Coordinates of C-alpha atoms in Angstrom, one line a residue:
M1 CA -31.0 5.9 -25.7
K2 CA -34.1 7.2 -24.2
K3 CA -33.5 10.3 -22.1
W4 CA -35.8 10.6 -18.8
K5 CA -36.5 13.7 -16.7
C6 CA -37.1 13.8 -13.0
L7 CA -40.2 15.5 -12.0
V8 CA -39.2 16.5 -8.4
C9 CA -35.7 18.2 -9.7
G10 CA -35.5 17.9 -13.3
Y11 CA -32.4 16.1 -13.5
I12 CA -32.1 13.9 -16.8
H13 CA -31.1 10.0 -17.2
T14 CA -29.9 8.6 -20.3
G15 CA -30.6 5.1 -20.7
N16 CA -33.1 2.2 -21.7
E17 CA -34.6 2.5 -18.4
P18 CA -34.9 5.1 -16.1
P19 CA -32.9 4.5 -12.7
E20 CA -34.5 3.4 -9.8
K21 CA -34.0 6.1 -7.5
C22 CA -33.1 10.0 -8.4
P23 CA -28.9 10.2 -7.8
V24 CA -29.8 13.8 -7.0
C25 CA -32.6 14.3 -4.8
G26 CA -33.6 10.3 -4.4
A27 CA -37.0 10.5 -5.9
P28 CA -38.2 6.7 -7.0
K29 CA -38.3 5.2 -10.4
S30 CA -42.0 6.5 -10.8
Q31 CA -40.9 9.9 -10.6
F32 CA -39.4 9.8 -14.0
I33 CA -41.0 10.7 -17.6
D34 CA -39.5 10.0 -20.8
V35 CA -38.4 13.1 -22.6
T36 CA -37.0 11.8 -26.0
E37 CA -39.6 12.8 -28.2
L38 CA -40.1 15.8 -26.2
E39 CA -36.4 17.0 -27.1
A40 CA -36.3 15.8 -30.4
P41 CA -35.9 18.6 -33.1
A42 CA -39.2 19.0 -34.8
P43 CA -40.0 18.4 -38.1
K44 CA -40.3 21.4 -40.5
P45 CA -43.8 22.1 -41.0
A46 CA -45.3 21.4 -44.9
P47 CA -46.0 24.2 -47.1
P48 CA -49.9 25.5 -46.5
A49 CA -51.9 24.0 -48.8
A50 CA -54.2 25.8 -51.3
P51 CA -58.0 26.2 -49.3
E52 CA -60.6 24.6 -51.2
T53 CA -63.5 26.8 -51.6
Q54 CA -66.8 25.0 -50.4
P55 CA -70.3 26.4 -50.4
I56 CA -71.1 27.7 -46.5
A57 CA -74.6 25.1 -47.0
D58 CA -72.7 22.1 -47.2
S59 CA -69.6 23.1 -44.2
P60 CA -71.3 25.1 -41.5
E61 CA -68.7 23.9 -39.3
I62 CA -66.2 26.4 -40.9
S63 CA -67.9 29.5 -39.2
A64 CA -66.4 28.8 -36.3
P65 CA -62.5 29.8 -35.7
A66 CA -60.1 27.0 -36.6
A67 CA -58.2 28.5 -32.9
A68 CA -61.6 28.1 -30.9
T69 CA -60.9 24.0 -30.8
K70 CA -57.3 24.1 -29.2
T71 CA -57.2 24.1 -25.3
A72 CA -55.3 26.2 -23.4
A73 CA -51.9 24.6 -21.6
P74 CA -53.2 23.8 -18.2
E75 CA -50.8 26.2 -15.9
P76 CA -48.5 24.5 -13.3
L77 CA -49.9 23.9 -10.1
S78 CA -48.4 26.3 -6.8
P79 CA -48.4 24.7 -3.6
F80 CA -49.0 28.4 -2.2
K81 CA -51.8 28.5 -5.1
D82 CA -54.5 29.4 -2.2
S83 CA -52.3 31.3 -0.3
R84 CA -52.9 35.4 0.0
Y85 CA -48.4 35.5 0.2
R86 CA -48.6 33.5 -3.1
Q87 CA -46.7 36.8 -4.6
L88 CA -44.1 36.9 -1.7
F89 CA -43.3 33.3 -1.9
E90 CA -42.9 32.8 -5.5
M91 CA -40.4 35.9 -5.1
L92 CA -38.6 34.5 -2.3
T93 CA -37.8 31.5 -4.7
K94 CA -36.9 33.6 -7.7
Y95 CA -34.7 35.8 -5.8
H96 CA -32.5 33.0 -4.6
G97 CA -33.8 33.7 -0.5
H98 CA -32.6 30.4 1.0
P99 CA -29.2 30.0 -0.9
I100 CA -28.4 33.6 0.1
S101 CA -29.6 33.2 3.8
V102 CA -27.8 29.6 4.7
H103 CA -24.6 32.0 3.9
I104 CA -24.5 33.3 6.5
P105 CA -24.5 30.0 8.9
N106 CA -22.3 28.1 6.4
G107 CA -19.6 30.8 6.4
L108 CA -19.4 31.4 10.6
L109 CA -20.0 27.9 11.8
P110 CA -16.4 26.4 10.7
V111 CA -14.8 29.9 12.0
T112 CA -17.0 29.6 15.3
V113 CA -15.8 25.6 15.7
L114 CA -12.2 27.0 15.1
L115 CA -12.1 29.9 17.6
I116 CA -13.4 27.4 20.2
I117 CA -10.3 25.2 19.5
L118 CA -8.0 27.7 19.0
S119 CA -9.0 29.3 22.7
A120 CA -8.9 26.2 24.7
L121 CA -5.2 25.2 23.0
F122 CA -4.0 28.8 23.9
G123 CA -6.3 29.6 26.7
I124 CA -7.1 32.9 24.5
K125 CA -10.7 34.7 26.2
G126 CA -11.2 36.9 23.4
M127 CA -11.5 34.5 21.3
A128 CA -13.8 32.2 23.4
T129 CA -15.8 36.1 22.9
A130 CA -15.8 36.2 19.6
A131 CA -16.9 32.2 19.1
T132 CA -20.1 33.5 21.3
Y133 CA -20.9 36.4 19.4
N134 CA -20.5 34.2 15.8
L135 CA -22.7 31.5 17.3
G136 CA -25.5 34.2 18.4
A137 CA -25.5 35.2 14.7
V138 CA -25.8 31.7 13.4
A139 CA -28.8 30.9 16.5
L140 CA -30.5 34.1 15.2
S141 CA -30.2 33.3 11.4
M142 CA -31.6 29.5 11.6
P143 CA -35.4 30.1 11.8
L144 CA -35.1 32.3 8.7
V145 CA -32.6 29.9 6.8
L146 CA -35.1 27.0 7.5
F147 CA -38.2 29.2 6.8
L148 CA -36.9 30.0 3.6
G149 CA -35.8 26.3 2.6
W150 CA -39.2 25.4 3.2
V151 CA -40.5 27.8 1.1
D152 CA -37.6 26.7 -1.7
W153 CA -38.7 23.1 -1.4
Q154 CA -42.5 24.0 -1.7
N155 CA -41.9 25.7 -5.3
R156 CA -38.9 24.1 -6.4
F157 CA -39.8 20.4 -5.3
N158 CA -43.1 20.4 -4.8
G159 CA -42.3 19.4 -1.3
A160 CA -41.4 16.1 -1.9
I161 CA -40.8 13.5 0.6
T162 CA -37.2 11.5 -0.3
N163 CA -34.5 10.6 1.8
V164 CA -32.6 13.9 0.7
F165 CA -34.8 15.9 1.7
I166 CA -35.9 14.3 5.0
V167 CA -31.8 14.5 5.7
K168 CA -31.7 17.9 5.0
I169 CA -34.4 18.5 6.8
A170 CA -33.1 16.8 10.0
C171 CA -29.4 18.7 9.5
G172 CA -31.3 21.8 9.3
I173 CA -33.2 21.4 12.9
I174 CA -30.1 19.9 14.6
V175 CA -27.7 22.7 13.4
T176 CA -30.6 25.3 14.9
V177 CA -30.7 23.3 18.0
T178 CA -27.8 22.8 19.3
A179 CA -26.5 26.3 17.9
W180 CA -28.9 27.7 20.8
F181 CA -27.7 25.3 23.1
L182 CA -24.3 26.1 23.0
F183 CA -24.7 29.9 22.6
I184 CA -27.1 30.0 25.8
W185 CA -24.1 27.7 27.2
L186 CA -21.3 30.1 26.8
L187 CA -23.4 33.1 27.7
V188 CA -23.7 30.9 31.2
N189 CA -20.3 29.6 31.4
P190 CA -18.2 31.1 29.2
A191 CA -15.5 29.6 31.0
V192 CA -16.0 26.0 29.7
V193 CA -13.9 26.9 26.4
T194 CA -10.4 27.8 28.3
T195 CA -10.8 26.2 31.9
P196 CA -10.6 22.0 32.3
Q197 CA -14.3 21.1 32.9
A198 CA -16.2 18.2 33.6
S199 CA -18.7 19.3 31.1
R200 CA -16.0 20.4 28.4
V201 CA -15.4 17.1 26.4
A202 CA -19.4 17.1 25.8
F203 CA -19.3 21.1 24.9
F204 CA -16.7 20.2 22.1
L205 CA -18.6 17.0 21.1
I206 CA -21.7 19.1 20.6
N207 CA -19.7 21.6 18.4
L208 CA -18.4 18.9 16.3
I209 CA -21.7 17.5 16.0
M210 CA -23.3 20.7 14.7
L211 CA -20.4 21.4 12.1
G212 CA -21.3 18.1 10.9
A213 CA -25.1 18.5 10.2
A214 CA -24.4 22.0 8.6
S215 CA -21.7 20.3 6.3
I216 CA -24.0 17.4 5.2
A217 CA -26.9 19.6 4.4
G218 CA -24.5 21.5 2.2
W219 CA -23.3 19.0 0.5
Y220 CA -27.0 17.4 -0.2
G221 CA -27.8 21.6 -1.6
G222 CA -25.1 21.0 -3.5
K223 CA -25.9 17.7 -5.2
L224 CA -29.9 19.7 -5.7
V225 CA -28.3 22.9 -7.1
F226 CA -26.3 21.2 -9.5
R227 CA -28.2 18.0 -10.2
D228 CA -24.3 16.2 -9.8

């Protein structure tokens, strides 16, 4: 059986043919290369034969060192190669800037929605206030999360356009827009949580959309990290 490697995310597929689509990142079949021979153990080198002595006049080419005939392997291209901030962008990826930053909204959003539901059920205004503060933290953190996600996308996946990345980008934008919208809504009308109003259903529905978008983005992010 052959082994095929996805050039976008590094997923390894075993089979006679590469898959039609990468199950991790959604890259097409054309983005797979055969790595069977590359992963096979290299044969042990034969012992070097004794060098034959020949007159210099008969073999002038031996005067050039053998190492000069070897060409250096090309360096991998970086999307930030020509950027003055190249080292900064590479450090952000190396030290996992995006996974660290994304834990802020991922941790606060479920708590925020839970506080809103409990506040609506029991009429506790303090929970609605706490939810407002949490939403503010999410709204403020999302621009940084999106920026670091874009840097990671460029560095790790060469900015590949697949369904997985399209969905993740769309979900990130949805979370950002809804978080800011709900945060401003609560600042203007905090009673929307505890007081029956005509717009109350829309308020709760937008909360569920925000939480669902964050969950979908996290699920696809897990697939890319664990390649499962």
